[in-house]
Coordinates of N, CA, C and O and ligand atoms in Angstrom, one line a residue:
X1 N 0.8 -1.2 0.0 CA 0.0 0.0 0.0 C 0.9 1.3 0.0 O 1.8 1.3 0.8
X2 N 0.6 2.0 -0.7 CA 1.0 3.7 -0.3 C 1.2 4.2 0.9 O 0.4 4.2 1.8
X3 N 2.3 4.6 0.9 CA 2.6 5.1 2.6 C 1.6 6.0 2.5 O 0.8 5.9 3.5
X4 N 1.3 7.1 1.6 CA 0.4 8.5 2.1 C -1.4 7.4 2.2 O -2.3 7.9 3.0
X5 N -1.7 6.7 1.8 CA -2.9 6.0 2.1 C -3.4 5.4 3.6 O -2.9 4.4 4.2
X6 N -4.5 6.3 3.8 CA -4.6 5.6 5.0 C -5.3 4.6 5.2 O -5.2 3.8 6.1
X7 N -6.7 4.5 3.7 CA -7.2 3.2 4.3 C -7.9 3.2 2.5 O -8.2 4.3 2.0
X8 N -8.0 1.9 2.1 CA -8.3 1.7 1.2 C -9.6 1.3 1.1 O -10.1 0.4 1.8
X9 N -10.4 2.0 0.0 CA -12.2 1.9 0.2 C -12.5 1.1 -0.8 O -13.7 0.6 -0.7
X10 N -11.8 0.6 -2.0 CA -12.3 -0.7 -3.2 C -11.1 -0.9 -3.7 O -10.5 0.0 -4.3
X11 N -10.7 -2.1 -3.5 CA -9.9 -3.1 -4.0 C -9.6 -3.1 -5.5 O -10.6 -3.0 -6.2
X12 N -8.7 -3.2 -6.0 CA -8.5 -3.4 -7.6 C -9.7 -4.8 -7.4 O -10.7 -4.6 -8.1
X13 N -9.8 -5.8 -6.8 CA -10.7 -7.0 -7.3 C -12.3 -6.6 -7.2 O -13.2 -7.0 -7.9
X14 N -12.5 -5.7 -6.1 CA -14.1 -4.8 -6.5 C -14.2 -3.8 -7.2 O -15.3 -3.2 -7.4
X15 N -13.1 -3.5 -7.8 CA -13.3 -2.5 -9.0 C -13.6 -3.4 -10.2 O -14.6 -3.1 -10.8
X16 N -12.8 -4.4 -10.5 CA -13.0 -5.0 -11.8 C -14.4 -5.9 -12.0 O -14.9 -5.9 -13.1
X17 N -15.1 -6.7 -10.9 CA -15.9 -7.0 -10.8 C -17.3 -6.2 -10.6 O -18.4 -6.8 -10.6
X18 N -17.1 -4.8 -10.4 CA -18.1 -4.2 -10.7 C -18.2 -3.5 -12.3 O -19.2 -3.0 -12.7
X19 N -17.1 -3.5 -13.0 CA -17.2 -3.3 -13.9 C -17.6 -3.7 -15.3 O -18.0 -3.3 -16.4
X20 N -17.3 -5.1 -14.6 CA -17.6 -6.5 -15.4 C -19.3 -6.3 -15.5 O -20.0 -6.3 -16.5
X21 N -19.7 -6.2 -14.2 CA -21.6 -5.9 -14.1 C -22.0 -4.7 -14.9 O -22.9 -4.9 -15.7
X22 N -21.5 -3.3 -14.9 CA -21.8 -2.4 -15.3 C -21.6 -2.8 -17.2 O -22.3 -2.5 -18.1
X23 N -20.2 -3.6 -17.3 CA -20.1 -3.6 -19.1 C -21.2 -4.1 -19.6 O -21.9 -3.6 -20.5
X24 N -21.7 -5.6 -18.8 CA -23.0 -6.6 -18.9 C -24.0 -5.7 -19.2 O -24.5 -5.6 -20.4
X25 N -24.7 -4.6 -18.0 CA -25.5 -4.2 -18.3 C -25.8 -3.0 -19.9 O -26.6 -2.7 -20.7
X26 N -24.2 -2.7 -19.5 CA -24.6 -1.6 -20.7 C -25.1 -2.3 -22.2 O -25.9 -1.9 -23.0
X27 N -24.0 -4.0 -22.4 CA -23.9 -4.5 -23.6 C -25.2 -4.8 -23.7 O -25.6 -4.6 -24.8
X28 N -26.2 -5.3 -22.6 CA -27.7 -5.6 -22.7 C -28.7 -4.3 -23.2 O -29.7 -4.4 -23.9
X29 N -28.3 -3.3 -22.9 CA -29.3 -2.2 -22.8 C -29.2 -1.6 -24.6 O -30.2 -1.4 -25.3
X30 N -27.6 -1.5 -24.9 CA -27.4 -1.3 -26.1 C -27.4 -2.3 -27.4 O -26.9 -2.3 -28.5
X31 N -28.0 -3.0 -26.8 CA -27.8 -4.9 -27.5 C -28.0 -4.2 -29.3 O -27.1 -4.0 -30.1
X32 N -29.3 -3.9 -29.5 CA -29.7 -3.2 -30.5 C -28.9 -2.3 -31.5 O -29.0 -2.4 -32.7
X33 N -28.0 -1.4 -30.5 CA -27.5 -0.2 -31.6 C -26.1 -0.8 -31.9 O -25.3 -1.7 -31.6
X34 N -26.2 0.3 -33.0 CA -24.8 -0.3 -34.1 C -23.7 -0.1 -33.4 O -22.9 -1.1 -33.3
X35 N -23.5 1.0 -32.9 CA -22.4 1.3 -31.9 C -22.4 2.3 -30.9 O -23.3 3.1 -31.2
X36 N -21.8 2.7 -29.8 CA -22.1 3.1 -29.0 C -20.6 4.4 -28.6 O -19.6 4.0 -28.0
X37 N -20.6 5.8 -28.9 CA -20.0 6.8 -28.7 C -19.4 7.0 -27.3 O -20.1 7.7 -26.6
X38 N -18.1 6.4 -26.7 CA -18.1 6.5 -25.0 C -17.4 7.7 -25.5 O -16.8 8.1 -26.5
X39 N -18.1 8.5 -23.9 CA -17.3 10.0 -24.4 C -16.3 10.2 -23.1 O -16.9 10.7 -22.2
X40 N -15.2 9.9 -22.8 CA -14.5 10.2 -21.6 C -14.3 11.5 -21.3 O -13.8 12.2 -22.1
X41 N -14.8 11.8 -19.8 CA -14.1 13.1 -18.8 C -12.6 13.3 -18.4 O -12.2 13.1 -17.2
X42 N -11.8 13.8 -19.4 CA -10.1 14.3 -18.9 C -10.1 15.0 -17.8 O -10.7 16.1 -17.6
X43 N -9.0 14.2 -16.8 CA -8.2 13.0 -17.3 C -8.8 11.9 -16.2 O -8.6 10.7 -16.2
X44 N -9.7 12.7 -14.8 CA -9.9 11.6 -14.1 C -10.3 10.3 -14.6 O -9.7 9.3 -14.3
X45 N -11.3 10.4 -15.4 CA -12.1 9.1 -16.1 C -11.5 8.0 -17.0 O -12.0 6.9 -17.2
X46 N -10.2 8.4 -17.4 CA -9.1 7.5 -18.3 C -9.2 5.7 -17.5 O -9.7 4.7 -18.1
X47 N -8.8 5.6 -16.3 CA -8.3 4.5 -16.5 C -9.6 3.8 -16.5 O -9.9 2.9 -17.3
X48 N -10.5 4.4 -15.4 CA -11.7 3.6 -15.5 C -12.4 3.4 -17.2 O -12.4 2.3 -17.6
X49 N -12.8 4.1 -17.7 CA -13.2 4.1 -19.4 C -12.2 2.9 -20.0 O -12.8 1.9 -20.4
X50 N -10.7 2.9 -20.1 CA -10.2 1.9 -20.5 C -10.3 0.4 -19.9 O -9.6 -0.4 -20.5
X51 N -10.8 0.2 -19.2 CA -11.1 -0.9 -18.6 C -12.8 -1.1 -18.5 O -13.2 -2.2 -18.5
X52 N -13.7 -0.1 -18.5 CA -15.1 -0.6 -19.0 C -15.2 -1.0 -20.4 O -15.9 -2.0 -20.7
X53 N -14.6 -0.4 -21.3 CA -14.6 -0.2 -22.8 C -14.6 -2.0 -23.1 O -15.3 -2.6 -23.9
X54 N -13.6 -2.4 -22.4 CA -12.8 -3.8 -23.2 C -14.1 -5.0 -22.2 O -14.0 -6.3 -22.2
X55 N -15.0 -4.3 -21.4 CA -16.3 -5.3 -20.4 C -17.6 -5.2 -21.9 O -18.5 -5.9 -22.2
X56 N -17.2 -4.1 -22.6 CA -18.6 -3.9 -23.3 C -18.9 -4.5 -25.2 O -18.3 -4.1 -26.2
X57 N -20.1 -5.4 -24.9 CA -19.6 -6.5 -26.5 C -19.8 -5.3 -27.1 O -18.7 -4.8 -27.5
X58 N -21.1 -4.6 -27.4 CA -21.2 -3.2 -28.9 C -19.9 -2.7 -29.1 O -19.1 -2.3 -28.3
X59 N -20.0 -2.7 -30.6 CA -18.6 -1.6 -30.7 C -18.9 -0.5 -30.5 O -20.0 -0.1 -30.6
X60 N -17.8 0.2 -30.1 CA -17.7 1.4 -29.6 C -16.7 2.5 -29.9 O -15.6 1.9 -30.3
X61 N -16.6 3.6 -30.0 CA -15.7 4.7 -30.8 C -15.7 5.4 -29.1 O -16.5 5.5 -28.1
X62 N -14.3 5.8 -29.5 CA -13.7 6.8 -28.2 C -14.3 7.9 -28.9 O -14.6 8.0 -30.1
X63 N -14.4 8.8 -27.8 CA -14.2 10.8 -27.9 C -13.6 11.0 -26.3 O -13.2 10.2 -25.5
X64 N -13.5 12.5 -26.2 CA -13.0 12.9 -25.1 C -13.2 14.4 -25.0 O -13.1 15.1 -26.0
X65 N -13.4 15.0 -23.8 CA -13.8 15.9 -23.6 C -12.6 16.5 -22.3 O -12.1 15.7 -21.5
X66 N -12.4 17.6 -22.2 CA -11.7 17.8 -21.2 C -12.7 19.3 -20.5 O -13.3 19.9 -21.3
X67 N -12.6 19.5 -19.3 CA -13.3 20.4 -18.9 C -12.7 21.2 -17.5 O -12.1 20.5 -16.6
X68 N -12.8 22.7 -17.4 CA -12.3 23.0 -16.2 C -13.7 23.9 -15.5 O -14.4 24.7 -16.1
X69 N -13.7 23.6 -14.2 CA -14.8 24.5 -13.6 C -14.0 25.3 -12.9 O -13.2 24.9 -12.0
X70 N -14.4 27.2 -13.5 CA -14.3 28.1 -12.8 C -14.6 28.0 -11.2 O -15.8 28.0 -10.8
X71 N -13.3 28.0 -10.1 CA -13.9 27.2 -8.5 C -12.6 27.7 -8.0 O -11.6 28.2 -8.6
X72 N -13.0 27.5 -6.5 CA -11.7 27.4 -5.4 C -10.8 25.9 -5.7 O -10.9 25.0 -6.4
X73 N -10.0 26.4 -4.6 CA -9.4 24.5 -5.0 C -11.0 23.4 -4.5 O -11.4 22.5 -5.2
X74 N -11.4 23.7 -3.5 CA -12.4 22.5 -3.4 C -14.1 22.8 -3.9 O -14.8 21.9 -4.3
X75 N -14.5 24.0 -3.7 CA -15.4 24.5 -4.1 C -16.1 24.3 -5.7 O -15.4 25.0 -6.5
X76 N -17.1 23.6 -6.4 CA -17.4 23.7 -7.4 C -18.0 24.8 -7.7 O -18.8 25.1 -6.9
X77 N -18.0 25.6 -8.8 CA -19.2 26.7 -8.8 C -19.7 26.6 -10.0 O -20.2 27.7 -10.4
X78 N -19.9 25.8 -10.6 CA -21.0 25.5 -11.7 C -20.7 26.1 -13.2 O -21.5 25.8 -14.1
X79 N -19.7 27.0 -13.4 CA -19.3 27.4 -14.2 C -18.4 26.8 -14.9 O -17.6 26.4 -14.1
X80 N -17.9 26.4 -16.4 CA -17.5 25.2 -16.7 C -17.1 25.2 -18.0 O -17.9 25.0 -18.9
X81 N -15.8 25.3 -18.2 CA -15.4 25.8 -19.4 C -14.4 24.7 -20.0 O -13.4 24.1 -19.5
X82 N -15.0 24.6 -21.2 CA -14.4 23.3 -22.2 C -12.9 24.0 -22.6 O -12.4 25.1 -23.0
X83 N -12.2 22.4 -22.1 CA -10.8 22.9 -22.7 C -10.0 22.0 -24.0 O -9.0 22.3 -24.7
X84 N -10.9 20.9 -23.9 CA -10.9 20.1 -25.2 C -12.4 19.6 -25.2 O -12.9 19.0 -24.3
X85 N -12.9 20.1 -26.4 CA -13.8 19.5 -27.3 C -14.1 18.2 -27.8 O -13.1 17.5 -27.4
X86 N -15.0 17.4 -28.4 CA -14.9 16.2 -28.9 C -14.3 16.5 -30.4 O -14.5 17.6 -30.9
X87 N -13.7 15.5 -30.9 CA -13.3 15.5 -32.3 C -13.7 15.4 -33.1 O -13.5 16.2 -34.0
X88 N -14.7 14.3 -33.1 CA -16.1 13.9 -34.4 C -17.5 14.6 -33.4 O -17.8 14.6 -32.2
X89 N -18.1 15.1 -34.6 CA -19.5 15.3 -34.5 C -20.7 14.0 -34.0 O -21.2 13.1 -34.6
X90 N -20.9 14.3 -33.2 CA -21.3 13.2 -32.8 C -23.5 13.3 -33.2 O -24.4 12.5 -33.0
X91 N -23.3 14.3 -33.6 CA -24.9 13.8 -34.5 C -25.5 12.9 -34.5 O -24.7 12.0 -34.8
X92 N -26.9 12.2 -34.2 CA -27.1 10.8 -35.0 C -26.7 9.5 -34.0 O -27.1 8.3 -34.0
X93 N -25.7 10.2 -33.0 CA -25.0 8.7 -32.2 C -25.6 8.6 -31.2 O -26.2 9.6 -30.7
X94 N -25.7 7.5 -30.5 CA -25.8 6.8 -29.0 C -24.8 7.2 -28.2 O -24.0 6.3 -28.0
X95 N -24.5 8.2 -27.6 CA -23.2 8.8 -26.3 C -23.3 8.4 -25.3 O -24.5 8.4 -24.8
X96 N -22.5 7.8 -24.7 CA -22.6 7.4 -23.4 C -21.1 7.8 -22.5 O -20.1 7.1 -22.5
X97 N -21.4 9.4 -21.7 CA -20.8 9.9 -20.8 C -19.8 9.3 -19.9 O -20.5 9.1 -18.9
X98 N -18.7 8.8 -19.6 CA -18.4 8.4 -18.8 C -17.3 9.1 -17.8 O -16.1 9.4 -18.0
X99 N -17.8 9.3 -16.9 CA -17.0 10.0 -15.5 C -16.5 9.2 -14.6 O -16.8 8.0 -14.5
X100 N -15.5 10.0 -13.7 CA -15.1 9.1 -12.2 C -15.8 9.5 -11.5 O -16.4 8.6 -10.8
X101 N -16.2 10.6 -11.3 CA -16.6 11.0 -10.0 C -18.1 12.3 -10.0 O -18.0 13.4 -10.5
X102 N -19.1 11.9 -9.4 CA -20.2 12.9 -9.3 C -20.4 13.3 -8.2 O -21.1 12.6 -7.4
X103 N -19.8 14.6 -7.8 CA -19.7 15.6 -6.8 C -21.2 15.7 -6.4 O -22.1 15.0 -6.2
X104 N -21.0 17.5 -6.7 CA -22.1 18.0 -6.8 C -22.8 18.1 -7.9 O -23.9 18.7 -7.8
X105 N -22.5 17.6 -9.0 CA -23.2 17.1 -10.2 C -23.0 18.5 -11.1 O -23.7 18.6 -12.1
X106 N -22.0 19.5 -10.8 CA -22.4 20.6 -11.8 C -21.6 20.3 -13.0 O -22.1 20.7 -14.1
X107 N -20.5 19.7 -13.1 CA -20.1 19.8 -13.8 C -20.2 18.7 -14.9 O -19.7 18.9 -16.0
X108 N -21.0 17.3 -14.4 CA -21.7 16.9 -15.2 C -23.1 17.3 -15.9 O -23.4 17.0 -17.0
X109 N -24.0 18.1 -14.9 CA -25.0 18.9 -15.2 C -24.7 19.3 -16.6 O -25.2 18.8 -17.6
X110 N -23.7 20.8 -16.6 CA -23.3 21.6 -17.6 C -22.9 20.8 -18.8 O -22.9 21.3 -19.9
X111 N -22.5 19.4 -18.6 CA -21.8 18.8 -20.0 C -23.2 18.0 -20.5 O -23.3 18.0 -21.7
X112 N -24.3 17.2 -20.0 CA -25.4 16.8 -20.4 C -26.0 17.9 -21.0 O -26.5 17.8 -22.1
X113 N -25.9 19.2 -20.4 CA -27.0 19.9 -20.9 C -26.2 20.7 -22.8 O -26.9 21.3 -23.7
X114 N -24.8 20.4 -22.8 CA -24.2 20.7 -23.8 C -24.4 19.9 -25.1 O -24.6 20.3 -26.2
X115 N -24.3 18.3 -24.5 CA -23.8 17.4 -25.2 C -25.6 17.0 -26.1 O -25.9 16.5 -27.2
X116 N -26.4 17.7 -24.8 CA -27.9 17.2 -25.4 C -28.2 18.4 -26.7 O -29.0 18.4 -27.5
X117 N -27.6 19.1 -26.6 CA -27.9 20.3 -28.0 C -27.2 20.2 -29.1 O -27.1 21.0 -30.0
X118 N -26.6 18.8 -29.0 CA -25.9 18.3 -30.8 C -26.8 17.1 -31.5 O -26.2 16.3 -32.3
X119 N -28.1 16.8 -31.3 CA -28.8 16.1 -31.8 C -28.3 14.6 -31.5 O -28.3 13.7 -32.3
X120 N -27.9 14.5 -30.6 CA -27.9 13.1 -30.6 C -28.7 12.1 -30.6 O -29.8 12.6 -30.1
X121 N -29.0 10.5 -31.0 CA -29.9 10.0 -30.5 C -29.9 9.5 -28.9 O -31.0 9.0 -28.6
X122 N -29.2 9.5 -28.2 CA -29.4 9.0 -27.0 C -28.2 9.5 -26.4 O -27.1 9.5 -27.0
X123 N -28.5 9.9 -24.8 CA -26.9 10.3 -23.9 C -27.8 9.8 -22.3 O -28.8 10.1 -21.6
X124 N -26.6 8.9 -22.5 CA -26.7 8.4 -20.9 C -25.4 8.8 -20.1 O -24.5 9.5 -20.6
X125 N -25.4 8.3 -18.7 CA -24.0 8.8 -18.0 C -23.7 7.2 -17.1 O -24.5 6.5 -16.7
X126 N -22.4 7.0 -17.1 CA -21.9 6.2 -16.5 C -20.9 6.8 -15.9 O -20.0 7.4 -16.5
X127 N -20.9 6.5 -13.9 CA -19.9 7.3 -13.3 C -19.3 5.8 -12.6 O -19.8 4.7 -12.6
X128 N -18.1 6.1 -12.1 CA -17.1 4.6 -11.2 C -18.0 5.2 -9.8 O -18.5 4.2 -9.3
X129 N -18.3 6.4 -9.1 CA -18.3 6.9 -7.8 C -19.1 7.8 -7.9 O -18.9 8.7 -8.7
X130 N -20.4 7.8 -7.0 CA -21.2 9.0 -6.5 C -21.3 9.2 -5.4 O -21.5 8.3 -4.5
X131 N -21.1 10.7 -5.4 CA -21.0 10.9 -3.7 C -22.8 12.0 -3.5 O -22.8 13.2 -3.8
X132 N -23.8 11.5 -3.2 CA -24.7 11.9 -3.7 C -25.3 13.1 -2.4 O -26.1 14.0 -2.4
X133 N -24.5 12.6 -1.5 CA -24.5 13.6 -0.1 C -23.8 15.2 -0.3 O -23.8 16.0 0.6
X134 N -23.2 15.3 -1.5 CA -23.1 16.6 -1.8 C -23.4 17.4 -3.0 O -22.7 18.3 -3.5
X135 N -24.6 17.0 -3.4 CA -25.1 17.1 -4.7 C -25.9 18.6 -4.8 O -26.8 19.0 -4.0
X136 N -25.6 19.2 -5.5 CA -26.2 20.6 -5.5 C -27.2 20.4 -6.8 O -28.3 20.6 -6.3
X137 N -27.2 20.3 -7.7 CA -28.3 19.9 -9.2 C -28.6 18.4 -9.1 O -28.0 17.4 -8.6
X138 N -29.8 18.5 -9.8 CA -30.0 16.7 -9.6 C -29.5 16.2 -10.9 O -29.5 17.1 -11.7
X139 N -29.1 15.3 -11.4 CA -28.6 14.6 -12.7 C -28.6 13.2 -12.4 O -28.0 12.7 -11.4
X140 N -29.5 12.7 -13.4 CA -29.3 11.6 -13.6 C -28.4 10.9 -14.1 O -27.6 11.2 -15.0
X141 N -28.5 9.8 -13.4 CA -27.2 8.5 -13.6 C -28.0 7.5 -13.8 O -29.1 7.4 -13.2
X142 N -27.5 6.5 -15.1 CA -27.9 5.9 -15.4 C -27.0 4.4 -15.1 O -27.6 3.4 -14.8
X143 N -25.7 4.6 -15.1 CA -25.0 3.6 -14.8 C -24.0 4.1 -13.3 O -23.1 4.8 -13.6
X144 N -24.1 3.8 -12.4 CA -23.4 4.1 -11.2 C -22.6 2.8 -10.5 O -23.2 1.8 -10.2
X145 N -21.4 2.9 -10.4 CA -20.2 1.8 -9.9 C -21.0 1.5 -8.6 O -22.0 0.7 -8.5
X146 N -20.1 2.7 -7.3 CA -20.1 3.2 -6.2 C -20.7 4.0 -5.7 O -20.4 5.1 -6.2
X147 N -21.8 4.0 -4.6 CA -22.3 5.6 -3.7 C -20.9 5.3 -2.5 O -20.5 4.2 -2.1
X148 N -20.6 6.5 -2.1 CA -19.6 6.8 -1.5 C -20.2 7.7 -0.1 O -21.2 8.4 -0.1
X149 N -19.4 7.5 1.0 CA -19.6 9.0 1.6 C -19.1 9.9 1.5 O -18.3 9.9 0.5
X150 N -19.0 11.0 2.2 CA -18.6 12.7 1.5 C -17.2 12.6 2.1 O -16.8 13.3 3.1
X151 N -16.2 11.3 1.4 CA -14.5 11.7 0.9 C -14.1 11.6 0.0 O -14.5 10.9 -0.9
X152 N -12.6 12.7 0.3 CA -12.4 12.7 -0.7 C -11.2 11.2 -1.0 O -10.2 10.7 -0.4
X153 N -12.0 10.9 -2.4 CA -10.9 9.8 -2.4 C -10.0 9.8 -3.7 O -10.3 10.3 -4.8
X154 N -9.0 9.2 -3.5 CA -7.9 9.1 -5.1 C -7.9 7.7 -5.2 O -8.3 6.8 -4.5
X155 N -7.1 7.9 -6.6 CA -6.6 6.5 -7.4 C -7.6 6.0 -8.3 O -8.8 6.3 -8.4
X156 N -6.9 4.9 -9.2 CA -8.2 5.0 -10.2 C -8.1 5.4 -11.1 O -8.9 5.0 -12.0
X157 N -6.9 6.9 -11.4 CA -7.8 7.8 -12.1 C -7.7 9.1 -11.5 O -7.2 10.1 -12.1
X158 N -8.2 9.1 -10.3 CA -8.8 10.3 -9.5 C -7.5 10.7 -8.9 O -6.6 9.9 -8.8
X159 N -7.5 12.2 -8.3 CA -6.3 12.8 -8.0 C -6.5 13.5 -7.2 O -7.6 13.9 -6.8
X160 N -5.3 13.8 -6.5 CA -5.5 14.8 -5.3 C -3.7 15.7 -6.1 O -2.6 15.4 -6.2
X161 N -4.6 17.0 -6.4 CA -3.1 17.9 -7.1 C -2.2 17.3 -8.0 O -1.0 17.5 -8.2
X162 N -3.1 16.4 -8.7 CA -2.8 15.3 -9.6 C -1.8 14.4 -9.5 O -1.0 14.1 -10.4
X163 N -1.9 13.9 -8.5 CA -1.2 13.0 -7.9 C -2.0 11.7 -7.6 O -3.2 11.9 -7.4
X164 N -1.4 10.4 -7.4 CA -2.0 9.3 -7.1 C -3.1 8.4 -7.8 O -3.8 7.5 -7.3
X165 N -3.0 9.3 -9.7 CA -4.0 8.6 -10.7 C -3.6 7.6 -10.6 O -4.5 6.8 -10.6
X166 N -2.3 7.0 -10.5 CA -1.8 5.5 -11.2 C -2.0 4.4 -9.8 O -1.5 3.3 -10.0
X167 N -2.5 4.5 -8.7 CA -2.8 4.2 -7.5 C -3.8 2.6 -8.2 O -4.9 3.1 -8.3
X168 N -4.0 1.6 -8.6 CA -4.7 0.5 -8.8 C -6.0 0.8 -8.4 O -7.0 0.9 -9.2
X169 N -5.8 0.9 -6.6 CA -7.2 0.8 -6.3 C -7.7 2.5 -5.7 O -7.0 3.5 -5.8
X170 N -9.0 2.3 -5.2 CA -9.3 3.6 -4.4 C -9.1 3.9 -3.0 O -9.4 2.8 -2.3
X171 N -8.8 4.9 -2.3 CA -8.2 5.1 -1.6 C -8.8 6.3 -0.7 O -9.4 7.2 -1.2
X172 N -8.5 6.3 0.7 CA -8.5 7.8 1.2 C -7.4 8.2 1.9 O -7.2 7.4 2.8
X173 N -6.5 9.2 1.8 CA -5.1 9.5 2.2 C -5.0 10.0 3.3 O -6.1 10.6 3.5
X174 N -4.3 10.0 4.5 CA -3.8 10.6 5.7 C -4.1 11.8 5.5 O -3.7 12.4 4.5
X175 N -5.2 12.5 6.8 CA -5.4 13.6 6.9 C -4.3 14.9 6.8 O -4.6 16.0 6.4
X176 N -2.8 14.5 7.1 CA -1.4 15.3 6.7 C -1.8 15.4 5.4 O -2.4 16.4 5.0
X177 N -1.5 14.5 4.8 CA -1.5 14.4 3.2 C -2.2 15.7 2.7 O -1.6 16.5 2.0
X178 N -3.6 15.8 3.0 CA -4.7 16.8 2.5 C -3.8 17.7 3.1 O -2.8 17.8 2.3
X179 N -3.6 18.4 4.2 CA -3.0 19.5 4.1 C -1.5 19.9 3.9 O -0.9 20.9 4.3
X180 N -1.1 19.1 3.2 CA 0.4 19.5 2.6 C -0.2 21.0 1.6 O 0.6 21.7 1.0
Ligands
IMP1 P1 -18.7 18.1 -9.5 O1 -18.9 19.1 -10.6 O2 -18.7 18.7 -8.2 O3 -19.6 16.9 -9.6 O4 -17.2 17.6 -9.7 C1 -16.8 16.5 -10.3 C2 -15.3 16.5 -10.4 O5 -14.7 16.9 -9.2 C3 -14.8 15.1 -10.7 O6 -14.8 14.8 -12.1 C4 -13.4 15.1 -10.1 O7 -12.5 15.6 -11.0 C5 -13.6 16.1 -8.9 N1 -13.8 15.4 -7.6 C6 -14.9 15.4 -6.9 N2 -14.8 14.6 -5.8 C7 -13.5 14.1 -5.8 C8 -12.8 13.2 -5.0 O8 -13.3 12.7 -4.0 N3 -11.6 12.8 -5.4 C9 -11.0 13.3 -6.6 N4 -11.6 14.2 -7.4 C10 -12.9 14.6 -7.0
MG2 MG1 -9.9 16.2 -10.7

């Protein structure tokens, strides 16, 4: 384990087995369509997206979206400014959102309410972690890993000062740690 880790909240082996459930469901739901648009959240959402992607039978096309919300360091404020775009026009497609983490939901809020004004046929969200105890907008989740309580956690993916993406599993760090 990580020396800065104080206690670990999902295992690399409950990560993968819940993902395994989450690919099942999506490949059942999408059984029908031709293919299915995952659109990843830069950069937390990387490792998890790469490891649902290869759970799910439909084929599927990457995109990627990068986003920063105007905020304090911990504070979200709902304002939310694209810093990479998707590449292909996604018109016409089945999107399916995929995030690490749903805070307070603004900043998935703002990207459903974007992504829904390009005509798509269908946008769902799939998050690894909701922490639903701090939710300021309501947004629907259609595919959810984990409900969490209100910490903060890394690894995964997820970061603390972008540190600790490459961590296997998830984690919550020594209260030192946060205040370095
Ligand atoms: P929201 O707009 O408040 O829902 O913020 C979601 C974003 O905040 C996520 O995509 C993460 O980048 C970040 N975030 C929220 N909670 C955590 C956490 O516990 N660990 C790491 N990042 C987090
Ligand atoms: Mg982050």
């Amino acid at each position: 384990m990580h020396p800065d880790v104080k206690e670990i909240m999902f295992s690399e082996s409950e990560i993968k087995n819940k993902i395994k459930e989450l690919g099942e469901r999506i490949s059942n739901d999408y059984k029908e369509c031709e293919s299915i648009t995952v659109v990843g959240i830069l950069k937390g959402a990387v490792i998890f997206m790469s490891d649902l992607v290869r759970s799910i039978s439909v084929p599927v096309f990457f995109d990627f979206m990068a986003v920063s919300s105007y905020s304090s360091s911990t504070e979200s404020s709902g304002v939310v400014r694209i810093l990479k775009d998707l590449d292909k026009n996604v018109e016409s497609k089945h999107v399916l959102i995929v995030e690490d983490i749903v805070d307070t939901g603004l900043t998935l809020n703002y990207l459903i309410n974007n992504l829904r004004n390009r005509n798509v046929v269908s946008l769902k969200v799939c998050t690894l972690l909701d922490k639903p105890s701090r939710r300021k907008v309501d947004v629907r989740i259609d595919y959810n890993g984990f409900e969490i309580p209100d910490e903060f956690v890394v690894g995964y993916g997820l970061d603390f000062n972008e540190c600790y993406r490459n961590l296997p599993y998830i984690a919550v760090l020594k209260p030192e740690v946060y205040r370095k």
